[in-house]
CSV table of C-alpha atoms and ligand atoms in Angstrom, one decimal:
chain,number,residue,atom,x,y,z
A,16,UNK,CA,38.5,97.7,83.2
A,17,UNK,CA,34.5,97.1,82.7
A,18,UNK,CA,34.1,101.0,83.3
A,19,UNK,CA,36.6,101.8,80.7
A,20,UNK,CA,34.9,99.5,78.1
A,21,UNK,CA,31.8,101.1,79.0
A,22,UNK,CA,33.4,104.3,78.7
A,23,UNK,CA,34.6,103.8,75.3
A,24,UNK,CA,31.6,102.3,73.9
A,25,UNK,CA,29.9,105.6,74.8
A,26,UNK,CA,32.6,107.2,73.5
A,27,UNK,CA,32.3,105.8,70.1
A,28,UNK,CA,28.6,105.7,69.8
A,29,UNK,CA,29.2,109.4,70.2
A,30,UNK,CA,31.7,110.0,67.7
A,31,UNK,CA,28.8,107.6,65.8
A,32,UNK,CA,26.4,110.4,66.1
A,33,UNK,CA,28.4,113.0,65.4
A,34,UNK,CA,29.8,111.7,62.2
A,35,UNK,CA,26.1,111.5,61.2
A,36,UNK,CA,25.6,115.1,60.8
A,37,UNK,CA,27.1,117.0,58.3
A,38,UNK,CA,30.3,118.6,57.8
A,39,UNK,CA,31.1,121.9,56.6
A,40,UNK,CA,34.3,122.9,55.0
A,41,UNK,CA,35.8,125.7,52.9
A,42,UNK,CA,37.9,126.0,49.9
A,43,UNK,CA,40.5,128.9,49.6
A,44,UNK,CA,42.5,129.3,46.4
A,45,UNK,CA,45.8,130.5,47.1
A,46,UNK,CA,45.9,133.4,44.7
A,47,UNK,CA,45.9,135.6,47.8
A,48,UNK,CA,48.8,136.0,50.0
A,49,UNK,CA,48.7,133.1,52.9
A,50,UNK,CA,48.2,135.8,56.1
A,51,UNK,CA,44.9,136.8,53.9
A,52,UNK,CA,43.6,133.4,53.6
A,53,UNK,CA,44.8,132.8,57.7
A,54,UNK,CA,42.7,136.0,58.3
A,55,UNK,CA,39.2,134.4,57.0
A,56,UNK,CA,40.4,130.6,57.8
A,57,UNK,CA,40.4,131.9,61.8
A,58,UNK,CA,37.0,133.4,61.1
A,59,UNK,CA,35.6,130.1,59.7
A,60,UNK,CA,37.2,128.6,62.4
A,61,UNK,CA,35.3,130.8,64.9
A,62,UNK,CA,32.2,130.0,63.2
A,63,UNK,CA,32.5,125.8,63.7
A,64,UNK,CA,33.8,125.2,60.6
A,65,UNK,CA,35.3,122.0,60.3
A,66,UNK,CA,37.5,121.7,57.2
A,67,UNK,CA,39.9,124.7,55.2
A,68,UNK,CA,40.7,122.7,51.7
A,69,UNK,CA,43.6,125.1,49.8
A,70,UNK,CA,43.8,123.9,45.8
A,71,UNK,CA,46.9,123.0,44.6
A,72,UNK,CA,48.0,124.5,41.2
A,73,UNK,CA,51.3,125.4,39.9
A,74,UNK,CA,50.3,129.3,39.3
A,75,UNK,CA,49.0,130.2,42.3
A,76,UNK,CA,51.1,130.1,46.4
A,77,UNK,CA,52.7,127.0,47.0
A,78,UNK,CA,49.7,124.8,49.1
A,79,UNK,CA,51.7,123.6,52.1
A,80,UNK,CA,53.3,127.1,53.1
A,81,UNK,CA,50.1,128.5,53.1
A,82,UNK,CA,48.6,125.3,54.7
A,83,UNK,CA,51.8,126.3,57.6
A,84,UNK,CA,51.0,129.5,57.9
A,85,UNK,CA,47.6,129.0,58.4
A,86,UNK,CA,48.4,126.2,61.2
A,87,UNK,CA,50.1,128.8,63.1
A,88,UNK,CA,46.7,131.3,62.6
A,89,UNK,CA,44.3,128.3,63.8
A,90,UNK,CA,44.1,125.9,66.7
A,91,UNK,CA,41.1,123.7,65.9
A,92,UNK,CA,40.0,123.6,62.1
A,93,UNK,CA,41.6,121.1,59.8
A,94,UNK,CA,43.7,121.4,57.1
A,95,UNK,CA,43.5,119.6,53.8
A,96,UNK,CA,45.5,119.9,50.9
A,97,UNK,CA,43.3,119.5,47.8
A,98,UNK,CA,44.2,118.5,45.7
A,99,UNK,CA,47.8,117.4,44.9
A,100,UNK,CA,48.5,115.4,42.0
A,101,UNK,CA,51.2,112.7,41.5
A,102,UNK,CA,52.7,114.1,38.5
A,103,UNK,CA,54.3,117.4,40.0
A,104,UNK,CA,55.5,116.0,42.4
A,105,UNK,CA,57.0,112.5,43.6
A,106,UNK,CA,54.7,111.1,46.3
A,107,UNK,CA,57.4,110.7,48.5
A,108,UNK,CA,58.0,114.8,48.5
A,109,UNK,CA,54.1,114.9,48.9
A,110,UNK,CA,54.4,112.4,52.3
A,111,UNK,CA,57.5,114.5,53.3
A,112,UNK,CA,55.5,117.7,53.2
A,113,UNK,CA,52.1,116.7,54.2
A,114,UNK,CA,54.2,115.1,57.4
A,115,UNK,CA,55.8,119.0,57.4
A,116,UNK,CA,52.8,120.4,57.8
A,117,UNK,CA,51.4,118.0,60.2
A,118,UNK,CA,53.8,118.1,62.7
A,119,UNK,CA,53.3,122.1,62.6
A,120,UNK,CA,49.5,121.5,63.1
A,121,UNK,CA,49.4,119.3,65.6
A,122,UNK,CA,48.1,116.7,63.6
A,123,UNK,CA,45.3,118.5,61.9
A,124,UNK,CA,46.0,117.9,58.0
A,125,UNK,CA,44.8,116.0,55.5
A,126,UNK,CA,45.7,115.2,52.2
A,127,UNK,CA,43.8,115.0,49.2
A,128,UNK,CA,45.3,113.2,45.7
A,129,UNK,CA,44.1,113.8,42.5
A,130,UNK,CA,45.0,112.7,38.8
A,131,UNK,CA,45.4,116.8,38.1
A,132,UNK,CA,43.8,119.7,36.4
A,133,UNK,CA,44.8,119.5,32.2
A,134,UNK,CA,45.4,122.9,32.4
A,135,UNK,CA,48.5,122.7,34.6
A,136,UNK,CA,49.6,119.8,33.6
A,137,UNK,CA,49.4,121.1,30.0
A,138,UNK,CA,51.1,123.9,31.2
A,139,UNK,CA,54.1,121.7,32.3
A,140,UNK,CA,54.4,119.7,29.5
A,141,UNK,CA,52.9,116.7,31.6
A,142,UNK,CA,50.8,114.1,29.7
A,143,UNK,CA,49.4,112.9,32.7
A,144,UNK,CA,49.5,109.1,31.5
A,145,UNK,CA,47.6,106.1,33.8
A,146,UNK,CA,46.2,108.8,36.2
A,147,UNK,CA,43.8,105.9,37.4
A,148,UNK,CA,47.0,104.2,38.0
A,149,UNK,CA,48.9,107.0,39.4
A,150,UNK,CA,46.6,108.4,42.2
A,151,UNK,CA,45.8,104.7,43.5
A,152,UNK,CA,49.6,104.0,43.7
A,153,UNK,CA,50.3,107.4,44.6
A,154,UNK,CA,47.7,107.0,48.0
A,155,UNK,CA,48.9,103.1,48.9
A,156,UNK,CA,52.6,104.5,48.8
A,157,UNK,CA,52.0,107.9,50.7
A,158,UNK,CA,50.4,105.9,53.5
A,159,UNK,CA,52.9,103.5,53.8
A,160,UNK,CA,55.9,106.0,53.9
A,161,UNK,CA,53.7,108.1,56.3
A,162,UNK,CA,54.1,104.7,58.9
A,163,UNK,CA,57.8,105.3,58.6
A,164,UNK,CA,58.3,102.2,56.0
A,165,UNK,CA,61.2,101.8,53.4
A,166,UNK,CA,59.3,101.4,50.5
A,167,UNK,CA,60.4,99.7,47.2
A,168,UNK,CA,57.6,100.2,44.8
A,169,UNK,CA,57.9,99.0,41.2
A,170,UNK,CA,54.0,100.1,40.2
A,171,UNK,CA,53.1,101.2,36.5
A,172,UNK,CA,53.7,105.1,37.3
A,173,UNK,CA,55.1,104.6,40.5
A,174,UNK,CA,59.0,103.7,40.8
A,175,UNK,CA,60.5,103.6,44.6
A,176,UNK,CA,64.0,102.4,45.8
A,177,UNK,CA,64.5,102.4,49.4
A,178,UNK,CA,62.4,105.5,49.7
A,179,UNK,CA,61.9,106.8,53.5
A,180,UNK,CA,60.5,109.5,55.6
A,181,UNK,CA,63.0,109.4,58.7
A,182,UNK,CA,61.1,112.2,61.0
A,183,UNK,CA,57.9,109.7,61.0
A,184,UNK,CA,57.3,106.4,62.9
A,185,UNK,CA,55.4,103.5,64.3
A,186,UNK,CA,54.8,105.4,68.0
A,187,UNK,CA,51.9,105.8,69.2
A,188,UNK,CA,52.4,109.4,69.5
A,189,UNK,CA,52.9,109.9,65.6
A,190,UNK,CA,50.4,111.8,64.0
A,191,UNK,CA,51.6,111.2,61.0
A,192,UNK,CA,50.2,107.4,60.8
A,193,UNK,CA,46.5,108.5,60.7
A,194,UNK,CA,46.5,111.5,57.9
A,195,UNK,CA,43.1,110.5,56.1
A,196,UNK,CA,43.7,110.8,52.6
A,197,UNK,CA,40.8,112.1,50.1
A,198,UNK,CA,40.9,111.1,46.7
A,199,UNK,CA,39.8,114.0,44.3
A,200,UNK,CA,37.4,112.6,41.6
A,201,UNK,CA,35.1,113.1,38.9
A,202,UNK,CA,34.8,110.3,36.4
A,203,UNK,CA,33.4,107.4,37.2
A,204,UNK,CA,36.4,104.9,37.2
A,205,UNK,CA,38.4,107.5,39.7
A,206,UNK,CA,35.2,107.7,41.8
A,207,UNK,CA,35.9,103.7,41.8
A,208,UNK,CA,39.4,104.2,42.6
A,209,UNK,CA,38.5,106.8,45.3
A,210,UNK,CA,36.0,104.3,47.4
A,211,UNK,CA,38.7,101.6,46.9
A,212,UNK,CA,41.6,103.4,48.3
A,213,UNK,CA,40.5,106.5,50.0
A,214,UNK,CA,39.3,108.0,53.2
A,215,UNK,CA,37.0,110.4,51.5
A,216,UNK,CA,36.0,111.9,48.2
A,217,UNK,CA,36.3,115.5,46.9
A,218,UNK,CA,33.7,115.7,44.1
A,219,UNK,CA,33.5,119.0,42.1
A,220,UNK,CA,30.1,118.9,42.2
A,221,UNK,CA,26.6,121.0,43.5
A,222,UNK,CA,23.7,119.1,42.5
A,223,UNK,CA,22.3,116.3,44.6
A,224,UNK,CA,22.1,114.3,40.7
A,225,UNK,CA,25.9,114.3,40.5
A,226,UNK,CA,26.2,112.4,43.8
A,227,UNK,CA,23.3,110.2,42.9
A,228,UNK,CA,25.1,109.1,39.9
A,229,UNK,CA,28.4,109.2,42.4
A,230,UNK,CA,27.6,107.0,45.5
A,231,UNK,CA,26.8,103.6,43.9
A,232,UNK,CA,30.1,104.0,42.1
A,233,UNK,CA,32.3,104.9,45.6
A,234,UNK,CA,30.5,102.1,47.0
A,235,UNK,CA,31.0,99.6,44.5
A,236,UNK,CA,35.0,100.9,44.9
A,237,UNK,CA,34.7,100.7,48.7
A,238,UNK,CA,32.6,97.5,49.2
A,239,UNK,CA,35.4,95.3,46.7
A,240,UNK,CA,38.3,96.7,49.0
A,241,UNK,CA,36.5,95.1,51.8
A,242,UNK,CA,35.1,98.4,53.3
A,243,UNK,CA,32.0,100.2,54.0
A,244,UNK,CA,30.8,102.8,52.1
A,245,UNK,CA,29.4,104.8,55.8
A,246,UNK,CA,33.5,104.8,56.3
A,247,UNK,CA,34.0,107.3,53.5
A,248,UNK,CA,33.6,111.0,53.6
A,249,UNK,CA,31.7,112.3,50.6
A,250,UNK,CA,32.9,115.8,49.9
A,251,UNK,CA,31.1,118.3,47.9
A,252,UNK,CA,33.7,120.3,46.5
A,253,UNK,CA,30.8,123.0,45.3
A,254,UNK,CA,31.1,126.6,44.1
A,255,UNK,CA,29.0,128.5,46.6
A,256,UNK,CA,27.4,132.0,47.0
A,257,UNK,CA,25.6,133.2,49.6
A,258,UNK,CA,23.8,136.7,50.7
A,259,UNK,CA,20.8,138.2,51.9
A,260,UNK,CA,19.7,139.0,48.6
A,261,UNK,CA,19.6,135.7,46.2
A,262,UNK,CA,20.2,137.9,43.4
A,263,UNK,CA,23.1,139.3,44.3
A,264,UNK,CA,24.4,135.9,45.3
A,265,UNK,CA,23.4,134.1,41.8
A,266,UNK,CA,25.3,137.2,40.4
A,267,UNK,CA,28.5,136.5,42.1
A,268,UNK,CA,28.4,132.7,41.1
A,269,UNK,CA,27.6,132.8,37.5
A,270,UNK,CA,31.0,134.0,36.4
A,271,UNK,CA,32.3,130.9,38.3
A,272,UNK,CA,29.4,128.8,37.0
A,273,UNK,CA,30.5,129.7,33.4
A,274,UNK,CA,33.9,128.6,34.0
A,275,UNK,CA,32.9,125.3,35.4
A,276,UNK,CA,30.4,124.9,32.3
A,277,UNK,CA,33.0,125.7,30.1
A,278,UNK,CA,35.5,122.8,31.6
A,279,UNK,CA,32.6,120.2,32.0
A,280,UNK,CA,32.8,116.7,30.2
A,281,UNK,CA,29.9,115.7,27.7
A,282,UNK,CA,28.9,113.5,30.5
A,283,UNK,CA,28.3,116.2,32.9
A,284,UNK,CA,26.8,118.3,30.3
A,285,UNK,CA,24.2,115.9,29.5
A,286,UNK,CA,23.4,115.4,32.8
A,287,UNK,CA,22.7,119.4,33.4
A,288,UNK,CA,20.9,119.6,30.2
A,289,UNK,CA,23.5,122.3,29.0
A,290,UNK,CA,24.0,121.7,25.0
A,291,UNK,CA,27.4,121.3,23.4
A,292,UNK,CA,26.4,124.9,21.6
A,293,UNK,CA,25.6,126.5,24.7
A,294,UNK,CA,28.9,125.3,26.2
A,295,UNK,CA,30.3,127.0,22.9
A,296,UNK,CA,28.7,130.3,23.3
A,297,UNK,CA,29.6,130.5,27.1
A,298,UNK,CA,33.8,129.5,26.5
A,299,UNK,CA,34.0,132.2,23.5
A,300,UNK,CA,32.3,134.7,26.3
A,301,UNK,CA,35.1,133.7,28.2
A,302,UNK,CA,37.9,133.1,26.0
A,303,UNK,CA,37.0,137.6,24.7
A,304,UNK,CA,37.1,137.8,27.9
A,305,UNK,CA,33.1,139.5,28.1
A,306,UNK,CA,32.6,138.5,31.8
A,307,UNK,CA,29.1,140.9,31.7
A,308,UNK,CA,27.8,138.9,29.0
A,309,UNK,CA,28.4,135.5,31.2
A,310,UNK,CA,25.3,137.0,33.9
A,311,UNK,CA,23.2,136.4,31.0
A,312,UNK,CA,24.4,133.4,29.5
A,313,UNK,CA,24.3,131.7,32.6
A,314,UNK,CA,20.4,131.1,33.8
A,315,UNK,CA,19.3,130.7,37.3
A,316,UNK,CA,18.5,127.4,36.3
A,317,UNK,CA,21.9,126.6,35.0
A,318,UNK,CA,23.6,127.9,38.6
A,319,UNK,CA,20.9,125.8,40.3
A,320,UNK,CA,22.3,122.8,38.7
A,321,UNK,CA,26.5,124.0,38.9
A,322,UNK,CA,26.5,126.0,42.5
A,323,UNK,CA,24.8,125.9,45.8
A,324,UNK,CA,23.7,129.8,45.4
A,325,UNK,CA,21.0,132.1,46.7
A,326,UNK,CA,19.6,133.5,50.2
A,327,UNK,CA,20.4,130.9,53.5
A,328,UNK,CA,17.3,129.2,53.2
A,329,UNK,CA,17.9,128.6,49.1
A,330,UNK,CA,21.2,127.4,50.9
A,331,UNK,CA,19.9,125.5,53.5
A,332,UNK,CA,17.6,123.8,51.5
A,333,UNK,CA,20.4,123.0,48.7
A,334,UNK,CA,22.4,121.4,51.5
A,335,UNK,CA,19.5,119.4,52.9
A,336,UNK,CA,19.1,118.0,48.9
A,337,UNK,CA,22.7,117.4,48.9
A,338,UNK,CA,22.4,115.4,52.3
A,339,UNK,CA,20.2,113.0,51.2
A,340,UNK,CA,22.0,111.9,47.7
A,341,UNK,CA,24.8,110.7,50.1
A,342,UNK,CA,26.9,113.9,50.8
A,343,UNK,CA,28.5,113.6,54.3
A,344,UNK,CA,30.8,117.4,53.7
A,345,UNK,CA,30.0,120.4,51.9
A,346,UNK,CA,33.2,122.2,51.0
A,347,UNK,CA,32.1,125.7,50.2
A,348,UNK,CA,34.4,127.2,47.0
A,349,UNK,CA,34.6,130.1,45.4
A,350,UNK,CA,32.9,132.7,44.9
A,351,UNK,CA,31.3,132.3,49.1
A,352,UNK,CA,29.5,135.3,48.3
A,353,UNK,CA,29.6,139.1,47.2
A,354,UNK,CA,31.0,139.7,50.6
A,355,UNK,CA,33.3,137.0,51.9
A,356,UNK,CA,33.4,137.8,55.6
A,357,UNK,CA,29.1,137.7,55.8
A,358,UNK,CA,29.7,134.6,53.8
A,359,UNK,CA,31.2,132.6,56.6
A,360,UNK,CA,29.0,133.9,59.2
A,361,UNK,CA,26.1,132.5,57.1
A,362,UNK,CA,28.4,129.1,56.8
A,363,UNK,CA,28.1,129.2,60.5
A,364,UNK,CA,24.7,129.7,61.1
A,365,UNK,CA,23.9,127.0,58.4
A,366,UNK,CA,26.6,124.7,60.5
A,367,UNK,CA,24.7,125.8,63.9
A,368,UNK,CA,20.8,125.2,62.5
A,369,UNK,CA,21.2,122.2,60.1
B,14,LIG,N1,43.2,119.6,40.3
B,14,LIG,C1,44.3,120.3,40.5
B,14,LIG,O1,45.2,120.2,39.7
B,14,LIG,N2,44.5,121.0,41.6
B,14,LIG,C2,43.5,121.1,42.6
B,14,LIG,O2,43.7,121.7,43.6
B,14,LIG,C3,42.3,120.3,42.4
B,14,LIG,C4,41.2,120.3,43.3
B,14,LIG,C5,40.1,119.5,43.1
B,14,LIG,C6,39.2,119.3,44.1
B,14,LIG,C7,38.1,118.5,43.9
B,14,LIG,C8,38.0,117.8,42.7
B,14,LIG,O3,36.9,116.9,42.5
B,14,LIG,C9,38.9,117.9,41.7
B,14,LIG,C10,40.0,118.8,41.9
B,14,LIG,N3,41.0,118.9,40.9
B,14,LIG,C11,42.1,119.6,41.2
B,14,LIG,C12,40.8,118.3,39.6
B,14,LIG,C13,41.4,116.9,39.5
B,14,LIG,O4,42.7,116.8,39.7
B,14,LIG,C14,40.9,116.2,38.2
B,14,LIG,O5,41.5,116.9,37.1
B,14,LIG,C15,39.5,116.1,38.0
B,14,LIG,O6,38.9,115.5,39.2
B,14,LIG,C16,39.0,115.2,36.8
B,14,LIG,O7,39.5,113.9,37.0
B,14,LIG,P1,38.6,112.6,36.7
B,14,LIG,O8,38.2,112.1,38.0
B,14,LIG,O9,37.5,112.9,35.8
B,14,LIG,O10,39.7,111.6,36.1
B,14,LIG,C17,40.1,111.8,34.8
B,14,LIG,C18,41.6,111.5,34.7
B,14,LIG,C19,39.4,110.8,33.9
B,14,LIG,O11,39.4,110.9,32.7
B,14,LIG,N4,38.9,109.7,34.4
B,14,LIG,C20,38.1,108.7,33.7
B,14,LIG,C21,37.2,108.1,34.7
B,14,LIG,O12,36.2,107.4,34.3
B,14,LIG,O13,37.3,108.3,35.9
B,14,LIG,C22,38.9,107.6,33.1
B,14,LIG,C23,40.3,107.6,33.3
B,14,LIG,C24,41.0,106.3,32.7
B,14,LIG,O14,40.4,105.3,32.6
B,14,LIG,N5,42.3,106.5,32.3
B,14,LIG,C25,43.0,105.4,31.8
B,14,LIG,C26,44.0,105.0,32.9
B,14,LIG,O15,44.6,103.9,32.7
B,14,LIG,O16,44.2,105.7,33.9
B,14,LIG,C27,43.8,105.8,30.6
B,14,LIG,C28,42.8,106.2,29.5
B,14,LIG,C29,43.5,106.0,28.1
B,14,LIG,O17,42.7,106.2,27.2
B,14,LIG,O18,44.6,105.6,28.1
């Protein structure tokens, strides 16, 4: 019995250490067929990464078909949805599907919640009221149908009778009752919301002052629900590009970089030191749809602050920045590179020597 304590002990001081270092995921966008996506998600895999994150937007593959088909392709890499978002879909379809796609995986998946990108919900004809509201009732109820409860929930988004999950239960054996869920947050009351009722944080951010201005928020979120902020994972949702030749990597990013600076809040603006005329000049590039001009537009100094971008050491060195403003996963997005396939072997070598 003693030897078994011991055992464990060592165990956890173990899984201690190796929480310390840092995680490296990728994000795929399922605009490409799922068996395409399964194709580099098995390379990444190969190469030690940890995490595949697939978005969640109502004009691209549905997100948990691909995330099943890419269970099938993979025995060892995770699989996170993110980010769902409670409007689209009744968080009890969400729990039925994220159970789907766990019991396919073997208990690999995770799910990440999010109030929603305007665009889609626009699209919809969604107004996307009380999303502080709806993602924090959205993850209490998920979790508690995921245990196999009957839930009645009368919340201010949130309306449940009787709702169940019947394949998921209180065993032992059920996966289902530890799917982390990730909250996906920007603003600083859902980055609140995120350390109060989430596993972990997706952040769509690059630069080590976005999680500067981040972490004390998670924390204060986490430390009022009675938790530690070292229990939280804080995921760097970035827009990456990497290559032997850093110019060729900065040019693959920029168009992505000009899309994000084009989407930005004032906030975020300010913070980069991007003007609101700038911003104006770089969405009309994008609106006549004058994707050369956007390489000029966009500065190496502007990608610096909106992508982790360059050779592996410009990498390396960006990760190493973003590991010390708090960030505990780096979720490598879109573009990965001029050459997607090098890309991940460079994710691995950066997961192998950090
Ligand atoms: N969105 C998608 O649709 N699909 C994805 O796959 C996806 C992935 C993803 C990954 C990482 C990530 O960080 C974001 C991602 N998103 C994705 C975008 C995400 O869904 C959100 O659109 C994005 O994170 C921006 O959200 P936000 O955190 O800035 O929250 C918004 C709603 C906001 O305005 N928040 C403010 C804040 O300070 O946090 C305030 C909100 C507020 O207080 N609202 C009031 C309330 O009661 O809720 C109402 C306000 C009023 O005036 O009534």
């Amino acid at each position: 019995m003693i030897q078994k304590f011991k055992f464990l002990r060592k165990k956890e001081k173990l899984s201690e250490k190796l929480s310390e270092k840092m995680k490296f995921g990728i994000e795929f966008v399922p605009s490409d067929p799922a068996v395409k996506i399964a194709a580099y998600v098995k390379a990444a895999e190969e190469q030690g990464v940890e995490y595949v994150w697939v978005t969640d937007h109502c004009n691209n593959r549905d997100v948990y078909s691909t995330i099943a088909v890419l269970a099938s392709a993979t025995n060892k890499i995770k699989l996170g949805a993110g980010v769902t978002n409670p409007y689209t879909r009744s968080p009890v379809i969400t729990a039925s599907s994220i159970a789907s796609v766990n019991e396919i995986a073997a208990g690999r998946v995770l799910l990440g919640v999010g109030p929603g990108d305007k665009t889609t919900l626009d699209a919809l004809g969604i107004a996307g009221e009380k999303p502080l509201a709806a993602v924090k009732e959205t993850v209490t109820v998920v979790r508690e149908l995921l245990k196999g409860q009957k839930v009645t929930f009368d919340g201010e988004v949130i309306r449940l009778k009787n709702a169940k999950i019947d394949f998921v239960g209180p065993k032992k054996t059920d996966v289902c009752m530890n799917i982390p869920i990730y909250v996906g947050a920007q603003g600083p009351k859902m980055l609140e919301a995120a350390g109060a009722v989430g596993d972990g944080v997706l952040i769509n951010g690059s630069h080590p002052d976005d999680f500067k201005a981040a972490v004390p928020v998670i924390q204060k979120g986490a430390e009022a629900a009675g938790k530690n902020l070292s229990e939280m994972d804080i995921a760097a949702y970035t827009c990456f590009s990497i290559d032997d030749d850093a110019e060729k990597a900065y040019a693959a990013a920029k168009p992505v970089v000009a899309f994000i600076v084009a989407g930005a809040s004032d906030p975020i603006l300010k913070r980069h030191g991007v003007s609101e005329s700038h911003r104006e000049e770089i969405a009309g590039a994008i609106s006549k749809g004058n994707f050369k001009e956007l390489n000029s537009l966009i500065t190496d100094k502007t990608a610096d602050r909106f992508s982790i971008a360059g050779s592996y050491e410009d990498c390396m060195n960006k990760a190493k920045d973003l590991e010390k403003a708090g960030v505990t996963q780096i979720v490598a997005g879109s573009p990965l590179g001029q050459d997607k396939e090098k890309s991940i072997q460079f994710i691995g070598k950066m997961i192998s020597e950090f």
